[in-house]
Coordinates of C-alpha atoms and ligand atoms in Angstrom, one line a residue:
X10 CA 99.7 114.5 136.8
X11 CA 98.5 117.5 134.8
X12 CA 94.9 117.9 132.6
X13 CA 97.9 118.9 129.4
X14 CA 97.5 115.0 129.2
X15 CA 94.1 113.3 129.0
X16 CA 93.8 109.5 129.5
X17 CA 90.9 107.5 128.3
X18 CA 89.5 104.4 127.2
X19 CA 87.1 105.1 124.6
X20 CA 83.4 103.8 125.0
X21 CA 83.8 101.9 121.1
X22 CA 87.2 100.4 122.0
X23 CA 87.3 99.4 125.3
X24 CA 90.9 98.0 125.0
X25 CA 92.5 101.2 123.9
X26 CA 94.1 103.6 126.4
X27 CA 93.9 106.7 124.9
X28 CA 96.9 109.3 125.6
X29 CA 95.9 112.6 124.6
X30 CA 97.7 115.7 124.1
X31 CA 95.2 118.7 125.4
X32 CA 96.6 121.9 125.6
X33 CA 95.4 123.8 122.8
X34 CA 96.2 126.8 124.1
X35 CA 99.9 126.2 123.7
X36 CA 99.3 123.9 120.1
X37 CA 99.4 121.0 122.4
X38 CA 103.7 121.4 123.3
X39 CA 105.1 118.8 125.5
X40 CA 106.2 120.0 129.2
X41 CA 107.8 118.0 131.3
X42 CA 104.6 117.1 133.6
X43 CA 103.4 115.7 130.4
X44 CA 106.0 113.3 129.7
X45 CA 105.9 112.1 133.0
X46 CA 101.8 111.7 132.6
X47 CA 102.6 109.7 129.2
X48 CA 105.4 107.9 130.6
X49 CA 103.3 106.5 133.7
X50 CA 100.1 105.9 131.4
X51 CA 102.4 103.9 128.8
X52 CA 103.4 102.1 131.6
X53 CA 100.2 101.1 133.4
X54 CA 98.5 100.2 130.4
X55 CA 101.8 98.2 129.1
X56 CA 101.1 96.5 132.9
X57 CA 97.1 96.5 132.2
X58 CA 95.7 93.3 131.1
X59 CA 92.6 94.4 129.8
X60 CA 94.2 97.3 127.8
X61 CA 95.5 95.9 124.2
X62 CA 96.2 99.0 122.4
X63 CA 97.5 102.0 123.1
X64 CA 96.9 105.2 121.0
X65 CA 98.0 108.6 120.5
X66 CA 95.6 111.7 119.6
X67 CA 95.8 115.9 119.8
X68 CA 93.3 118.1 119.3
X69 CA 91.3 120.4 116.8
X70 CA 94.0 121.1 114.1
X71 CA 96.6 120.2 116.3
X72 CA 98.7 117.0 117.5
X73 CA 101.4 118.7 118.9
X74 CA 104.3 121.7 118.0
X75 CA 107.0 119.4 119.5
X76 CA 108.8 119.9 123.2
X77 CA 107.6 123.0 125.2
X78 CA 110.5 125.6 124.0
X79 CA 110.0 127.5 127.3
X80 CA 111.3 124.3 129.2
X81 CA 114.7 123.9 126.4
X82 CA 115.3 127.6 127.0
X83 CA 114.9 127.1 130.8
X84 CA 117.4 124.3 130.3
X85 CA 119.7 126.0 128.2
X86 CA 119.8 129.3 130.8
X87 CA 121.0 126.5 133.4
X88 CA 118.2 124.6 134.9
X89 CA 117.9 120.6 135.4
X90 CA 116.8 119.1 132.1
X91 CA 115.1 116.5 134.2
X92 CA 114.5 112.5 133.3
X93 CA 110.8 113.5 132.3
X94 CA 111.9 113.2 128.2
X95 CA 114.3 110.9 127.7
X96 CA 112.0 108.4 130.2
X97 CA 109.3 108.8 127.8
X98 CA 111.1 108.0 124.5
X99 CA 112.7 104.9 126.6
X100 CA 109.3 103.6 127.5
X101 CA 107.6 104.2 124.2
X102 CA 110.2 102.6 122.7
X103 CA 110.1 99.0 124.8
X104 CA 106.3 99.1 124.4
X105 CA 104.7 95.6 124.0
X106 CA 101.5 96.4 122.8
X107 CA 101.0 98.0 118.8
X108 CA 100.7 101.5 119.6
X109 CA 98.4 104.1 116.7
X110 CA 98.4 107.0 116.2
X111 CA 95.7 110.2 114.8
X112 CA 97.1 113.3 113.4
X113 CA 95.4 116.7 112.6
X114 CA 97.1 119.3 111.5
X115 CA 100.4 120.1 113.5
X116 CA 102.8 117.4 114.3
X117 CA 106.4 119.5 114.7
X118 CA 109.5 118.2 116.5
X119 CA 108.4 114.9 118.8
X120 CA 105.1 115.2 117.4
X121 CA 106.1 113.7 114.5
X122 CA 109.2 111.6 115.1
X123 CA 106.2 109.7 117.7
X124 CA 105.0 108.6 114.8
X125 CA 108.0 106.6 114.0
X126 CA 107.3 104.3 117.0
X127 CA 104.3 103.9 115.9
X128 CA 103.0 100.6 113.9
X129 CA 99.8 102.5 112.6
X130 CA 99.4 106.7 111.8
X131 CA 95.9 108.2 110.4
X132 CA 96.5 111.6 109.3
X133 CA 94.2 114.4 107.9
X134 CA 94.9 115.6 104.4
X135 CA 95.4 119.4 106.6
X136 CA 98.3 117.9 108.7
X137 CA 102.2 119.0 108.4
X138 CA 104.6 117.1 109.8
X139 CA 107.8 119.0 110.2
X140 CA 111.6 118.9 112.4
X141 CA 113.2 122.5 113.0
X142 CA 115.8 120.4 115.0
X143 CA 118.9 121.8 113.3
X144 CA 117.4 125.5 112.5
X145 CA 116.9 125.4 116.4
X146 CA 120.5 124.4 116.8
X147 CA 119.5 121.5 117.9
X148 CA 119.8 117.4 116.9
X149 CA 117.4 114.7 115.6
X150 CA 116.2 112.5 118.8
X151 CA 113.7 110.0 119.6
X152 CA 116.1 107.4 117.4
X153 CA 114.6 109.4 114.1
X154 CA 118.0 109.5 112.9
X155 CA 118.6 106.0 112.8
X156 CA 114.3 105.2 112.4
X157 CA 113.8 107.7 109.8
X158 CA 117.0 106.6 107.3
X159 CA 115.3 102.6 108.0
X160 CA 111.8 104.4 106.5
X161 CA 111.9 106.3 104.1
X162 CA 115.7 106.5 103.0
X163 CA 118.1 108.6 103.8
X164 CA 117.7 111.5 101.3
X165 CA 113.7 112.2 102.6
X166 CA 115.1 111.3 106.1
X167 CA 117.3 114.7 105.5
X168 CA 115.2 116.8 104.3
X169 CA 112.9 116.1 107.3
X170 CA 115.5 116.0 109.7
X171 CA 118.5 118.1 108.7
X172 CA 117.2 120.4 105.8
X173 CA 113.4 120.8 108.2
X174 CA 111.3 121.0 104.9
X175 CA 107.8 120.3 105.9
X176 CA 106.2 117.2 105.1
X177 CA 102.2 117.1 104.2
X178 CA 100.4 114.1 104.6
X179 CA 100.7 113.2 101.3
X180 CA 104.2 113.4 101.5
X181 CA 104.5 111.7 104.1
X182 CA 102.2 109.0 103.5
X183 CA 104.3 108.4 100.2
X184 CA 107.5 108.4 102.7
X185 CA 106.0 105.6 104.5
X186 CA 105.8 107.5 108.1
X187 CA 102.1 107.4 107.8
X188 CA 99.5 104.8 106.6
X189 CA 96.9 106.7 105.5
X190 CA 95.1 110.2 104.9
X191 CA 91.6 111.2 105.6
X192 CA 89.4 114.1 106.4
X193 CA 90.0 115.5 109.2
X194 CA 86.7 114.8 110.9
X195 CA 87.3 111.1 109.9
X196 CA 90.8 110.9 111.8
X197 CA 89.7 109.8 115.6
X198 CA 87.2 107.4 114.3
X199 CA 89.7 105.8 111.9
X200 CA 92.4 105.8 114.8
X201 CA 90.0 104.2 116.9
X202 CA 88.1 101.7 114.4
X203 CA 91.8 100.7 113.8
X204 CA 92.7 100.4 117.2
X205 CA 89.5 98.6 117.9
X206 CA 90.6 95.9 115.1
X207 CA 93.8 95.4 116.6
X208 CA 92.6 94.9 120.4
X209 CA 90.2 92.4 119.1
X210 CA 93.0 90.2 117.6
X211 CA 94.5 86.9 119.6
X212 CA 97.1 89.5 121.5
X213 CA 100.3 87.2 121.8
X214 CA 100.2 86.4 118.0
X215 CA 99.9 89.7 117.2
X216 CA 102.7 90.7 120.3
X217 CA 105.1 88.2 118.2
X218 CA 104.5 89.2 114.8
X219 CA 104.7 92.8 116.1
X220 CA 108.5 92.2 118.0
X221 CA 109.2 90.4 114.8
X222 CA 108.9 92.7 112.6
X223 CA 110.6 95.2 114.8
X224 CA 113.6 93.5 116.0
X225 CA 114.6 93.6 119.4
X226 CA 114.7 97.6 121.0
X227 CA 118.7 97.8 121.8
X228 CA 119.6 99.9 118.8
X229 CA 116.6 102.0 119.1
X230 CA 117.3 102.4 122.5
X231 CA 120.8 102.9 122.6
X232 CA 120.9 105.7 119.7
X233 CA 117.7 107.3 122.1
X234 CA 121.0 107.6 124.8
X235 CA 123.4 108.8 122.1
X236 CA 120.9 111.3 120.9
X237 CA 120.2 112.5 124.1
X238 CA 123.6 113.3 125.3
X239 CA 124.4 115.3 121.8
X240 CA 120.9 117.2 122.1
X241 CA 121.4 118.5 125.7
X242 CA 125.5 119.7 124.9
X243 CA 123.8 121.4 122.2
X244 CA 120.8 122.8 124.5
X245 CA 123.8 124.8 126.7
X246 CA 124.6 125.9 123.0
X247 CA 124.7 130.2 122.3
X248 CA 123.3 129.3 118.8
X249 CA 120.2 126.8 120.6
X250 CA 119.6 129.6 123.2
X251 CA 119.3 132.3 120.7
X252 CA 117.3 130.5 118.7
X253 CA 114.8 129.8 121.4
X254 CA 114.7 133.4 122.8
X255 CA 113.9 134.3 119.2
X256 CA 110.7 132.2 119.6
X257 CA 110.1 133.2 122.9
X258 CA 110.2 137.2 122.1
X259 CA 108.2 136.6 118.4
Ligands
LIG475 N1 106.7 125.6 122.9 C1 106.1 126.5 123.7 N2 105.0 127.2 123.3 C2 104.6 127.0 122.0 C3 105.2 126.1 121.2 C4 106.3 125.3 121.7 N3 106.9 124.3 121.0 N4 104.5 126.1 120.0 C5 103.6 127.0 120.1 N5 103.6 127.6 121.3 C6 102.7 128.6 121.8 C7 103.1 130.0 121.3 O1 104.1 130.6 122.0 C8 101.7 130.7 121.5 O2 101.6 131.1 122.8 P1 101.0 132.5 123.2 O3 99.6 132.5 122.6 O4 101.0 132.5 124.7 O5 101.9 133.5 122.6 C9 100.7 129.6 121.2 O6 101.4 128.3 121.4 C10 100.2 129.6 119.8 O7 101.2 129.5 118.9 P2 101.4 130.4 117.6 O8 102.9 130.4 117.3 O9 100.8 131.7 117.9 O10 100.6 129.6 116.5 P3 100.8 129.6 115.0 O11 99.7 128.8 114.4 O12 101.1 131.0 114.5 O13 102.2 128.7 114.8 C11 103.6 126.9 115.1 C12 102.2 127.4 115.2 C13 103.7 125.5 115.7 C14 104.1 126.9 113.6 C15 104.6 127.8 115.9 O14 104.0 128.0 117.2 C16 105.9 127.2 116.1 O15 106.8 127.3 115.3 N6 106.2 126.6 117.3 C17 107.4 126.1 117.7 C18 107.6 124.7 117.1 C19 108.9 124.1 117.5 O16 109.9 124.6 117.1 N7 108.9 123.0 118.3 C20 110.1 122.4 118.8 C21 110.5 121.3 117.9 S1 112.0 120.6 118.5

């Protein structure tokens, strides 16, 4: 467990777990203990009969600036890259329930390619969703290079993924990753009125219409495995590791 991760059920939507990113401090990046909190959470509330929705929120100006780049350099130094990622990305991808998402301002790396798992995304008209996976001599993961191409074609899909041109909400709104952009003050309450709708709707029809417009997981999944082993050979890369001591020394 770690506080980096707050759950909650939210006093207007009861049936909505709440998983949300809260560590500011560091624009809300993803260590390890966090995905294992997420991970665990997804799965209790996938388990939960009572919870209907889940939902994904940051903070102030910030969802999240991607993977903590102190645990990929850690990684790439020599350390155990652990299970704690790719068990996330598994588990968000075999959810059952629609899962919604609220963005303000950041959303870099995971923090937007989350949204691709996502059936509904608010974003404020301050947000920037953006993938430095390739200037960090790294690859695409979380399926978005087979999720993205399906969305939004695969010329936008390269720009986000391979060329790591930053998307505003606009943009991405228009590239179909989002549904739609408000204010920021509006985006939690829109998240959550939206949530709200969706927990009060007769759950297995909406569980069926949900798995049929998705398919069934085993592409998704499998390219998450593919991904995964290409991102960590490139992890023990010179090129990754000099790119994340760059960061680390800014
Ligand atoms: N991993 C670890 N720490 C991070 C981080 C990340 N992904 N993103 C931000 N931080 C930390 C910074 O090191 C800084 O810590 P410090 O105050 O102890 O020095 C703190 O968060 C604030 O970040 P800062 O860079 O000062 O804020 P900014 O507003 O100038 O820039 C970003 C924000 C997101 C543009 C910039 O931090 C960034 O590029 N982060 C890396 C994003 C990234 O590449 N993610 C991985 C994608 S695969």
């Amino acid at each position: 467990m770690t506080d980096h991760i707050l759950i909650e059920r939210p006093e207007t939507a009861q049936q909505v777990q709440i998983i949300r990113f809260n560590r500011p401090e560091k624009k809300n990046a993803i260590t390890r203990a966090m995905y294992q909190t997420m991970t665990e959470a997804l799965k209790a509330a996938e388990a939960a009969p009572d919870v209907r929705v889940h939902a994904f929120l940051g903070t102030e100006g910030c969802f999240s600036a991607g993977n903590d780049l102190a645990d990929f350099l850690a990684f790439a130094m020599g350390g155990n890259m652990g299970r704690e990622v790719f068990d996330f990305l598994v588990a968000l991808a075999s959810t059952k329930k629609p899962v919604v998402s609220g963005v303000d301002g950041l959303a870099i790396g995971i923090g937007t390619t989350i949204h691709l798992h996502c059936d509904l995304t608010i974003a404020s008209d301050r947000s920037l969703f953006k993938t430095p996976f390739v200037d960090l001599a790294l690859v695409p993961e979380a399926a978005s290079s087979l999720l993205a191409p399906r969305v939004m074609g695969h010329q936008r899909a390269f720009a986000l993924l391979a060329l790591g041109e930053g998307f505003s909400a606009a943009e991405a709104k228009e590239a179909g990753l989002i549904w739609k952009v408000t204010p920021p003050e509006a985006v939690e309450a829109e998240t959550l009125s939206l949530a709200a709708k969706l927990a009060a709707k007769p759950p297995e029809a909406l569980r069926i219409a949900r798995d049929l417009m998705r398919g069934p997981p085993d592409a998704v999944l499998d390219r998450i495995q593919k991904e995964a082993e290409h991102f960590a050979a490139q992890l023990k890369s010179a090129e990754a590791r000099a790119a994340f001591e760059a960061f680390m020394k800014r």
